[in-house]
XYZ file of C-alpha atoms in Angstrom:
295
model
C 10.849 13.647 13.049
C 8.353 15.650 11.015
C 5.037 13.809 11.002
C 2.021 14.660 8.821
C 3.860 17.652 7.407
C 1.085 18.060 4.883
C 1.022 21.799 4.504
C 4.645 22.364 3.594
C 5.466 23.245 -0.022
C 8.893 23.461 -1.574
C 7.885 25.373 -4.679
C 10.570 23.543 -6.658
C 10.042 21.753 -9.924
C 10.617 17.985 -10.188
C 14.291 17.044 -10.214
C 15.864 15.511 -13.293
C 15.595 11.788 -12.688
C 18.244 10.994 -15.275
C 20.770 12.661 -12.997
C 19.388 11.083 -9.861
C 19.395 7.592 -11.320
C 23.119 7.874 -11.960
C 23.479 7.421 -8.195
C 20.981 4.584 -7.794
C 23.352 1.637 -8.095
C 25.805 3.057 -5.570
C 22.967 3.839 -3.179
C 21.451 0.385 -3.661
C 24.719 -1.145 -2.575
C 24.327 0.647 0.745
C 20.735 -0.267 1.561
C 21.500 -3.532 3.308
C 20.038 -3.124 6.760
C 22.210 -3.384 9.865
C 23.366 -6.908 10.461
C 22.437 -8.156 7.016
C 24.707 -9.407 4.280
C 25.972 -6.806 1.855
C 24.909 -6.967 -1.795
C 27.080 -9.045 -4.067
C 26.675 -6.644 -6.977
C 29.704 -4.765 -8.188
C 29.866 -0.994 -8.001
C 28.984 1.054 -11.109
C 31.440 0.378 -13.919
C 33.711 3.116 -15.224
C 32.705 2.345 -18.803
C 28.988 2.870 -18.339
C 25.974 2.414 -16.092
C 25.762 -0.566 -13.725
C 24.561 -3.901 -15.007
C 21.179 -5.030 -13.734
C 19.798 -6.823 -11.902
C 21.905 -6.247 -8.821
C 21.966 -9.049 -6.274
C 21.749 -9.195 -2.504
C 22.112 -12.284 -0.359
C 18.576 -13.267 0.675
C 17.403 -13.083 4.250
C 17.466 -16.777 5.290
C 13.928 -16.474 6.665
C 12.569 -15.624 3.208
C 11.558 -18.242 0.642
C 12.776 -17.878 -2.939
C 10.006 -18.870 -5.325
C 9.176 -18.715 -9.031
C 6.095 -19.220 -11.189
C 5.429 -19.547 -14.897
C 4.467 -16.258 -16.531
C 2.348 -17.351 -19.463
C 2.397 -13.985 -21.224
C 6.085 -14.339 -22.084
C 6.543 -18.097 -21.506
C 9.188 -17.673 -18.822
C 9.586 -18.234 -15.103
C 9.577 -15.164 -12.847
C 11.060 -15.013 -9.371
C 9.276 -13.791 -6.278
C 9.777 -14.073 -2.525
C 7.559 -15.212 0.330
C 7.791 -14.801 4.092
C 5.288 -16.450 6.415
C 5.246 -15.521 10.091
C 5.336 -18.413 12.544
C 2.158 -16.912 13.999
C 0.169 -17.695 10.836
C -2.177 -20.587 11.556
C -4.227 -22.725 9.137
C -7.864 -21.734 9.097
C -7.200 -18.252 10.470
C -7.094 -15.473 7.870
C -3.726 -13.718 7.927
C -2.805 -10.198 6.878
C -0.785 -9.895 3.659
C 1.772 -7.335 2.515
C 2.841 -7.012 -1.128
C 6.302 -5.361 -1.125
C 7.766 -3.727 -4.257
C 11.540 -3.355 -4.613
C 13.492 -0.429 -6.031
C 15.205 0.106 -9.363
C 17.861 -2.405 -10.354
C 17.382 -4.977 -7.620
C 14.940 -7.708 -6.756
C 12.570 -8.294 -3.870
C 15.417 -9.420 -1.597
C 16.335 -5.732 -1.342
C 13.121 -5.031 0.585
C 11.779 -8.352 1.936
C 14.462 -8.688 4.589
C 15.731 -7.385 7.880
C 13.413 -5.036 9.738
C 10.453 -5.721 7.459
C 10.706 -9.444 8.186
C 11.222 -8.819 11.924
C 8.007 -6.805 12.105
C 6.093 -9.187 9.848
C 7.040 -12.059 12.148
C 5.959 -10.106 15.190
C 2.657 -9.035 13.646
C 1.722 -12.381 12.112
C 1.956 -11.255 8.475
C 2.548 -13.021 5.199
C 4.743 -10.993 2.828
C 5.227 -11.489 -0.904
C 7.759 -9.671 -3.056
C 7.155 -9.686 -6.819
C 9.930 -9.051 -9.315
C 7.756 -6.664 -11.327
C 8.682 -8.635 -14.455
C 12.279 -7.366 -14.379
C 14.612 -5.281 -12.241
C 13.534 -2.024 -13.882
C 9.857 -2.667 -14.592
C 8.177 0.206 -12.688
C 5.055 -1.847 -11.825
C 2.803 -0.150 -14.374
C 3.871 3.386 -13.539
C 5.665 5.389 -16.267
C 8.978 3.709 -17.114
C 12.226 5.647 -16.721
C 15.142 4.026 -18.540
C 18.535 4.711 -16.996
C 20.729 6.290 -19.644
C 17.765 6.861 -21.941
C 16.815 4.636 -24.855
C 13.723 2.631 -25.666
C 11.580 0.741 -23.182
C 12.338 -2.964 -23.580
C 10.060 -4.797 -24.049
C 7.670 -2.135 -25.344
C 4.818 -3.446 -23.153
C 6.947 -3.452 -19.983
C 4.421 -1.452 -17.957
C 1.701 -3.995 -18.700
C 3.949 -6.972 -17.893
C 5.289 -5.432 -14.692
C 1.827 -4.603 -13.357
C 0.523 -8.049 -14.293
C 3.368 -9.778 -12.461
C 2.429 -7.960 -9.241
C -1.221 -8.891 -9.570
C -0.290 -12.497 -10.414
C 1.814 -12.788 -7.264
C -1.046 -11.323 -5.236
C -3.334 -13.992 -6.725
C -0.786 -16.719 -5.975
C -0.657 -15.668 -2.328
C -4.431 -15.706 -2.085
C -4.633 -19.136 -3.671
C -1.974 -20.670 -1.394
C -2.784 -19.019 1.932
C -5.864 -18.043 3.891
C -5.545 -14.273 3.355
C -7.681 -11.735 5.181
C -9.236 -9.595 2.392
C -9.730 -6.775 4.881
C -6.017 -6.691 5.756
C -4.167 -6.779 2.438
C -1.542 -4.042 2.118
C 0.840 -2.634 -0.496
C 4.213 -0.983 0.085
C 7.215 -0.129 -2.048
C 10.559 1.675 -2.049
C 11.778 4.168 -4.676
C 10.681 2.674 -8.012
C 8.458 0.482 -5.854
C 7.111 3.602 -4.172
C 6.064 4.916 -7.570
C 4.521 1.516 -8.251
C 2.669 1.680 -4.944
C 1.090 4.996 -5.869
C 0.201 3.736 -9.335
C -1.216 0.358 -8.296
C -2.884 1.948 -5.299
C -4.902 4.263 -7.527
C -5.536 1.679 -10.244
C -6.627 -1.148 -7.924
C -7.791 0.667 -4.785
C -10.300 -2.050 -3.924
C -7.465 -4.555 -3.395
C -5.790 -2.801 -0.462
C -6.640 -1.833 3.102
C -3.796 0.737 3.150
C -0.686 1.555 1.118
C 2.754 2.941 1.976
C 5.326 4.512 -0.345
C 8.948 4.816 0.814
C 10.912 7.613 -0.904
C 8.713 7.265 -3.997
C 10.565 7.901 -7.277
C 7.307 9.091 -8.820
C 8.891 11.843 -10.903
C 6.997 11.023 -14.084
C 3.654 11.145 -12.267
C 4.412 14.316 -10.351
C 2.868 16.754 -12.874
C -0.394 14.779 -12.551
C -0.119 13.910 -8.888
C -3.619 15.060 -7.914
C -5.063 12.941 -10.730
C -3.101 9.972 -9.353
C -4.196 10.650 -5.782
C -7.872 11.312 -6.558
C -8.896 7.624 -6.952
C -7.050 6.823 -3.701
C -9.052 9.518 -1.931
C -12.320 8.431 -3.573
C -11.765 4.865 -2.349
C -10.987 6.104 1.182
C -7.693 4.252 0.900
C -5.239 5.404 3.608
C -1.795 6.394 2.281
C 1.482 6.790 4.160
C 4.627 8.271 2.613
C 7.998 8.095 4.379
C 11.028 10.111 3.270
C 14.555 10.863 4.463
C 15.626 14.489 4.317
C 19.156 13.534 3.173
C 18.056 11.441 0.184
C 20.359 12.050 -2.836
C 18.209 10.015 -5.265
C 14.661 11.131 -4.446
C 15.105 14.669 -3.104
C 12.936 15.574 -0.142
C 11.626 18.636 -2.015
C 9.962 16.339 -4.544
C 8.251 14.193 -1.947
C 6.996 17.237 -0.076
C 4.929 18.116 -3.146
C 3.093 14.786 -2.751
C 2.503 15.630 0.893
C 1.100 19.035 -0.072
C -1.147 17.472 -2.717
C -2.515 14.938 -0.214
C -3.248 17.776 2.181
C -4.970 19.851 -0.514
C -7.204 16.911 -1.397
C -8.088 16.239 2.225
C -7.013 12.617 2.003
C -6.641 10.162 4.854
C -2.864 10.066 4.984
C 0.372 10.532 6.855
C 3.654 11.996 5.651
C 6.690 11.173 7.782
C 9.970 12.900 7.057
C 12.937 11.512 8.992
C 15.950 13.763 9.629
C 19.328 12.366 8.615
C 17.925 9.435 6.648
C 18.916 8.815 3.041
C 17.590 6.666 0.218
C 18.786 3.454 1.858
C 18.340 3.672 5.617
C 14.833 5.146 5.324
C 13.666 1.601 4.473
C 14.478 0.017 7.817
C 14.131 3.164 9.917
C 10.693 3.967 8.537
C 9.391 0.405 8.711
C 7.935 0.560 12.269
C 5.704 3.454 11.232
C 4.534 1.527 8.186
C 3.530 -1.454 10.302
C 1.846 0.849 12.824
C -0.085 2.455 9.956
C -1.122 -0.887 8.471
C -2.222 -2.249 11.843
C -4.461 0.803 12.322
C -6.325 0.319 9.023
C -8.691 -2.486 8.074
C -11.056 -2.394 5.100
C -14.679 -1.782 6.003
C -15.938 -4.003 3.171
């Protein structure tokens, strides 16, 4: 394992995400963690790109919820997991978990994440991000090209995340010094974006194989508010990832190092875009447990 590999530069330009996204649906079908149910989505169709959203059987420990999204007058799904160690009257740590492109929060709020959340006494919420391809406020990439639909998708996707955060805080006794953000792929890009836009909301953030291609030319501008807020950032990446190439993520590591940020970069040999989720999860929980907001 290569840990805190902050000085390494690939020198390569960002990969074409249009080509990488052609593999997303097939990869998503393989991200079910060991022992979990396989997704019920069909493989990519011969006559065009896969149909979204893809579905995965929920982890039975995770609650399926919805709330009314007033901006568009519709109900939006989200997930909730509450550790058995959470007790009334005792503030609990919270994780907001952002799923990848084409799925829903059941693709990330499951398996190893839930195991570790149970062990650590966490509450976890998984927003939809308005829809399966919302990008959580970060620049939208549309598979196959075409217009962003609806045109204000970035605004709606970001607002859904912040609404679900507010719902968790209104329902549970949440520790404001131990509120964390993580995300995979598209959700990793969302983590970087929402981390820099709302740095006061989080004690630490973690991006898993972040598909932050559109932000890469401005990555130091994205990272600067995270540094200024003294917000710790962890990035995990598999070196065999066919969707988010390791060379791209190494440029984020180099930028964090150049800025002198409080961060870790963990690159795991042999891991791809799917198994990095579960295999990297213990390090994410270790990182979160080590960081509490000062104020």
